[in-house]
Coordinates of C-alpha atoms in Angstrom, one line a residue:
X1 CA -27.4 -0.1 2.5
X2 CA -22.9 0.2 2.4
X3 CA -21.8 2.5 0.9
X4 CA -19.8 -0.5 -1.0
X5 CA -23.0 -1.8 -2.2
X6 CA -24.3 1.7 -4.2
X7 CA -24.6 1.9 -7.5
X8 CA -25.1 5.0 -9.4
X9 CA -26.3 6.5 -13.1
X10 CA -23.7 7.8 -15.5
X11 CA -25.4 10.9 -14.8
X12 CA -25.1 11.1 -11.7
X13 CA -21.3 10.4 -11.4
X14 CA -20.8 13.0 -14.5
X15 CA -22.6 15.4 -12.3
X16 CA -20.3 14.6 -9.2
X17 CA -17.3 15.0 -11.3
X18 CA -18.1 17.9 -13.2
X19 CA -18.1 15.7 -16.6
X20 CA -21.0 15.8 -19.7
X21 CA -22.6 12.5 -19.4
X22 CA -22.2 11.9 -23.3
X23 CA -18.4 12.1 -21.9
X24 CA -18.7 9.4 -19.4
X25 CA -21.0 7.6 -21.8
X26 CA -18.3 7.1 -24.4
X27 CA -15.4 6.2 -21.6
X28 CA -17.8 3.5 -20.1
X29 CA -18.2 2.2 -23.6
X30 CA -14.7 2.0 -24.1
X31 CA -14.3 0.3 -20.3
X32 CA -11.8 3.2 -19.2
X33 CA -15.2 3.2 -16.1
X34 CA -16.7 -0.4 -15.7
X35 CA -20.3 -0.3 -15.7
X36 CA -23.4 -2.8 -15.2
X37 CA -26.8 -3.3 -16.5
X38 CA -30.2 -3.7 -14.7
X39 CA -32.7 -5.6 -15.8
X40 CA -34.1 -2.9 -18.1
X41 CA -31.2 -2.4 -19.6
X42 CA -30.0 0.6 -18.0
X43 CA -26.3 1.3 -16.9
X44 CA -25.2 1.5 -13.0
X45 CA -21.8 2.5 -11.9
X46 CA -20.4 1.1 -8.0
X47 CA -18.9 3.3 -6.3
X48 CA -15.9 1.0 -5.9
X49 CA -15.2 1.2 -9.6
X50 CA -16.2 4.9 -9.4
X51 CA -13.4 6.0 -7.1
X52 CA -10.3 3.6 -9.1
X53 CA -11.9 5.4 -12.2
X54 CA -11.0 8.8 -10.2
X55 CA -7.8 7.9 -8.9
X56 CA -6.7 6.5 -12.3
X57 CA -7.9 9.0 -14.0
X58 CA -6.6 12.0 -11.6
X59 CA -10.1 13.4 -11.6
X60 CA -11.1 15.6 -8.5
X61 CA -14.8 15.2 -6.9
X62 CA -16.7 17.8 -7.1
X63 CA -19.6 17.0 -5.5
X64 CA -18.8 14.2 -2.7
X65 CA -22.5 14.6 -0.9
X66 CA -23.6 13.3 -4.7
X67 CA -21.9 10.1 -4.4
X68 CA -22.4 9.2 -1.0
X69 CA -18.4 9.9 -0.1
X70 CA -19.0 12.5 2.6
X71 CA -19.8 9.1 4.9
X72 CA -16.1 7.9 4.2
X73 CA -14.8 11.3 4.3
X74 CA -16.4 12.4 7.4
X75 CA -17.5 15.8 6.0
X76 CA -16.5 17.3 2.6
X77 CA -13.5 16.5 0.9
X78 CA -10.7 18.7 1.7
X79 CA -9.1 21.3 -1.0
X80 CA -5.9 20.5 -2.6
X81 CA -4.4 23.3 -0.8
X82 CA -4.9 21.3 2.9
X83 CA -2.1 18.9 2.4
X84 CA -1.5 15.8 4.4
X85 CA 1.9 15.5 6.1
X86 CA 2.6 13.7 9.1
X87 CA 2.7 17.3 11.4
X88 CA -0.4 18.3 10.2
X89 CA -2.0 14.3 11.1
X90 CA 0.3 14.5 14.5
X91 CA -1.6 17.4 15.6
X92 CA -5.1 16.0 14.0
X93 CA -4.5 12.5 16.0
X94 CA -3.3 14.1 19.3
X95 CA -6.1 16.5 19.9
X96 CA -8.7 13.6 18.3
X97 CA -9.6 15.5 15.8
X98 CA -11.6 12.4 14.2
X99 CA -13.9 13.5 11.2
X100 CA -10.3 15.8 10.0
X101 CA -7.7 13.2 10.1
X102 CA -10.2 11.1 8.2
X103 CA -10.9 13.1 5.5
X104 CA -7.3 14.0 5.1
X105 CA -6.5 10.4 4.1
X106 CA -9.4 9.3 2.5
X107 CA -8.9 12.2 0.5
X108 CA -5.1 11.6 -0.7
X109 CA -6.5 7.9 -1.8
X110 CA -9.0 9.5 -3.7
X111 CA -6.4 11.6 -5.7
X112 CA -4.3 9.2 -5.9
X113 CA -1.8 8.8 -3.6
X114 CA 0.0 5.3 -2.8
X115 CA -1.6 3.6 -0.3
X116 CA 1.7 2.2 0.8
X117 CA 3.4 5.5 0.6
X118 CA 0.8 6.8 3.2
X119 CA 1.3 4.6 5.9
X120 CA 5.2 4.9 5.4
X121 CA 5.4 8.9 5.6
X122 CA 2.7 10.6 7.3
X123 CA 0.7 8.0 9.5
X124 CA 4.1 6.0 10.1
X125 CA 5.9 9.9 11.3
X126 CA 3.1 10.9 13.1
X127 CA 2.6 7.7 15.1
X128 CA 5.9 7.3 15.9
X129 CA 6.4 10.2 17.4
X130 CA 2.8 10.0 19.6
X131 CA 4.7 6.8 21.0
X132 CA 7.4 9.4 22.4
X133 CA 4.9 11.2 24.2
X134 CA 4.7 9.2 27.4
X135 CA 8.4 10.0 28.1
X136 CA 7.9 14.0 27.6
X137 CA 10.1 15.8 29.4
X138 CA 7.3 19.2 29.4
X139 CA 4.7 17.4 30.7
X140 CA 4.7 17.1 34.7
X141 CA 5.9 13.9 36.5
X142 CA 6.7 10.9 34.5
X143 CA 3.2 9.2 35.1
X144 CA 1.2 11.7 33.8
X145 CA 3.6 11.4 30.9
X146 CA 2.6 7.9 30.5
X147 CA -1.2 8.2 31.7
X148 CA -1.6 10.8 28.7
X149 CA 1.0 9.1 26.0
X150 CA -1.6 6.0 26.3
X151 CA -4.7 7.5 26.2
X152 CA -3.6 9.6 23.2
X153 CA -1.7 6.8 21.0
X154 CA -4.4 4.2 21.7
X155 CA -7.1 7.0 20.6
X156 CA -5.1 7.5 17.8
X157 CA -4.1 4.3 16.3
X158 CA -8.2 3.7 16.5
X159 CA -8.5 7.4 14.6
X160 CA -6.2 5.7 11.6
X161 CA -7.8 2.2 12.1
X162 CA -11.1 3.8 11.1
X163 CA -9.6 5.8 8.3
X164 CA -8.2 2.5 6.5
X165 CA -11.3 0.6 7.2
X166 CA -13.4 3.5 5.5
X167 CA -10.5 3.0 2.2
X168 CA -10.7 -0.8 2.5
X169 CA -14.7 -0.1 1.7
X170 CA -14.1 1.8 -1.0
X171 CA -11.5 -0.5 -2.8
X172 CA -13.1 -3.2 -5.9
X173 CA -13.3 -6.9 -4.9
X174 CA -10.3 -9.3 -5.9
X175 CA -10.4 -10.3 -9.3
X176 CA -11.8 -13.9 -9.2
X177 CA -8.6 -16.2 -9.0
X178 CA -7.3 -13.7 -7.7
X179 CA -4.2 -15.0 -5.3
X180 CA -4.5 -14.6 -1.9
X181 CA -2.3 -13.0 1.0
X182 CA -2.8 -13.9 4.2
X183 CA -1.0 -13.1 7.8
X184 CA -0.9 -11.4 11.3
X185 CA 1.3 -10.2 14.0
X186 CA 3.0 -13.4 16.0
X187 CA 2.3 -14.4 19.6
X188 CA 2.2 -12.0 22.5
X189 CA 2.5 -9.4 20.0
X190 CA -1.1 -6.8 20.3
X191 CA -0.8 -4.3 17.8
X192 CA -3.4 -4.3 15.0
X193 CA -2.9 -1.3 13.3
X194 CA 0.3 -2.7 11.1
X195 CA -1.5 -5.9 10.1
X196 CA -4.8 -4.0 8.9
X197 CA -2.1 -1.1 7.3
X198 CA -0.4 -4.5 5.5
X199 CA -3.7 -5.9 4.3
X200 CA -5.0 -2.7 2.7
X201 CA -1.7 -2.3 0.6
X202 CA -2.3 -5.2 0.1
X203 CA -6.0 -5.4 -1.4
X204 CA -5.2 -2.3 -3.3
X205 CA -2.6 -4.3 -5.2
X206 CA -5.9 -7.0 -6.4
X207 CA -5.0 -10.1 -3.4
X208 CA -7.9 -11.9 -1.4
X209 CA -6.9 -10.4 1.9
X210 CA -6.8 -12.6 5.3
X211 CA -6.0 -10.2 8.0
X212 CA -5.3 -12.4 11.6
X213 CA -5.1 -9.5 13.1
X214 CA -3.0 -9.5 16.6
X215 CA -1.5 -12.4 18.8
X216 CA -1.8 -15.2 16.2
X217 CA 0.1 -18.0 17.1
X218 CA 2.4 -19.9 14.5
X219 CA 0.6 -22.5 14.0
X220 CA -2.9 -20.9 13.4
X221 CA -1.1 -19.3 10.2
X222 CA -0.1 -22.8 9.5
X223 CA -3.8 -23.9 9.4
X224 CA -4.9 -21.4 7.8
X225 CA -2.7 -21.7 5.1
X226 CA -3.2 -25.3 4.5
X227 CA -7.0 -23.9 4.4
X228 CA -6.8 -21.2 2.3
X229 CA -3.9 -22.1 0.0
X230 CA -2.4 -18.1 0.1
X231 CA 0.5 -17.3 -2.5
X232 CA 2.3 -15.1 0.7
X233 CA 2.3 -14.7 4.0
X234 CA 3.1 -11.8 5.8
X235 CA 4.6 -11.6 9.3
X236 CA 4.1 -8.2 11.2
X237 CA 6.0 -7.7 14.5
X238 CA 6.1 -4.8 16.2
X239 CA 7.0 -6.3 20.0
X240 CA 10.9 -6.8 20.4
X241 CA 11.6 -10.7 20.8
X242 CA 14.7 -12.7 21.3
X243 CA 16.4 -12.9 18.3
X244 CA 17.6 -16.7 18.3
X245 CA 13.7 -16.7 19.6
X246 CA 12.1 -15.1 16.8
X247 CA 14.4 -16.9 13.9
X248 CA 13.0 -20.1 15.3
X249 CA 9.9 -19.7 15.1
X250 CA 9.6 -18.2 11.9
X251 CA 12.3 -21.3 10.0
X252 CA 9.3 -23.3 12.3
X253 CA 7.0 -21.5 9.9
X254 CA 8.6 -21.9 6.8
X255 CA 9.2 -26.0 6.9
X256 CA 5.6 -26.5 7.6
X257 CA 3.5 -24.0 5.2
X258 CA 2.7 -25.4 2.2
X259 CA 5.9 -25.2 -0.6
X260 CA 6.3 -22.3 -2.8
X261 CA 4.8 -19.9 -0.1
X262 CA 6.1 -16.5 0.2
X263 CA 6.4 -14.8 4.0
X264 CA 7.5 -11.5 3.6
X265 CA 8.6 -10.1 7.8
X266 CA 8.4 -6.6 8.8
X267 CA 7.4 -4.4 11.5
X268 CA 10.2 -2.6 13.7
X269 CA 11.5 -5.6 15.5
X270 CA 11.9 -7.3 12.6
X271 CA 16.2 -7.3 13.1
X272 CA 17.7 -10.8 13.0
X273 CA 15.7 -12.0 10.8
X274 CA 18.0 -11.4 7.4
X275 CA 20.0 -14.3 7.5
X276 CA 17.2 -16.3 7.2
X277 CA 16.7 -14.8 3.5
X278 CA 19.8 -17.2 2.8
X279 CA 17.9 -19.8 3.5
X280 CA 15.1 -19.4 2.0
X281 CA 14.1 -17.7 -1.5
X282 CA 10.8 -17.5 -0.7
X283 CA 11.7 -15.5 2.5
X284 CA 11.9 -11.9 2.4
X285 CA 12.8 -9.4 5.5
X286 CA 11.1 -5.6 4.3
X287 CA 11.3 -2.4 6.0
X288 CA 8.1 -0.3 5.4
X289 CA 4.6 -1.2 3.4
X290 CA 6.6 0.4 0.2
X291 CA 8.6 -2.5 0.2
X292 CA 6.1 -4.9 1.4
X293 CA 3.9 -3.4 -1.9
X294 CA 7.3 -4.1 -4.3
X295 CA 7.3 -8.1 -3.3
X296 CA 3.7 -8.5 -3.3
X297 CA 3.5 -6.9 -6.7
X298 CA 6.1 -9.0 -8.0
X299 CA 4.4 -12.2 -7.2
X300 CA 1.8 -11.2 -8.6
X301 CA 3.0 -10.5 -11.7
X302 CA 4.2 -14.1 -11.6
X303 CA 1.4 -16.1 -10.9
X304 CA 0.1 -13.7 -14.2
X305 CA 2.3 -15.3 -16.5

């Protein structure tokens, strides 16, 4: 059974969190923790609800193995004395410590860290340093630099993608009728991870998310938008594109999307698009995942009015 399909009794949840069973049942009755009822009338709690409860109440999972969380963590839960920062993550990613890197990222999420902030600080900074390894003059020869840097970057990207996949598996499903967000990287942009992180951030906010991934032509985004009627479309632009070409493509996208669809563009090659914000009230250029989350949250709030 996949982790997101598992359910637990109040006693099992209380034991894993170091709480009294009666206390936990009282919180369930008050709606602080959502539960299901079996055909026989017994309470069962989904793992995704437990994770959100732990995050919201700032609780500690004392026995992650009792909730099956060792699978997501890749082992035991790291202690709070092992902080997640860019230096520690960089060292783990460059040495291929998959289990430890995944544990730190998933543990930070369980302990209430903002997913957007995780993307913007430790992950972004560690991967930026890794992306410069090929140019490290301390390693013998440019060819060796490049070969070493590429393999480490690809390895690190996959490790981070695994961690974000595990985190998404712990998120609750979007509420029924929740607005849709879809997006990806434009044509000829091969980078997968930025869109994966954007998808995770938007999922965490409660959107129904459709990630079209890397190298997605504008016409494919339009076709998907016409089918799914998203509240927002994101563009993750990592590969340099001539400014005039990029602006022309985005203008064409904006004109072809359903009226009122918001488009958020970001990524290290977003430069040159800011002037388009004045042309469309539904187009945003943002610098970070935190900025993406802020705009997306505002759009969600407007949906609720």
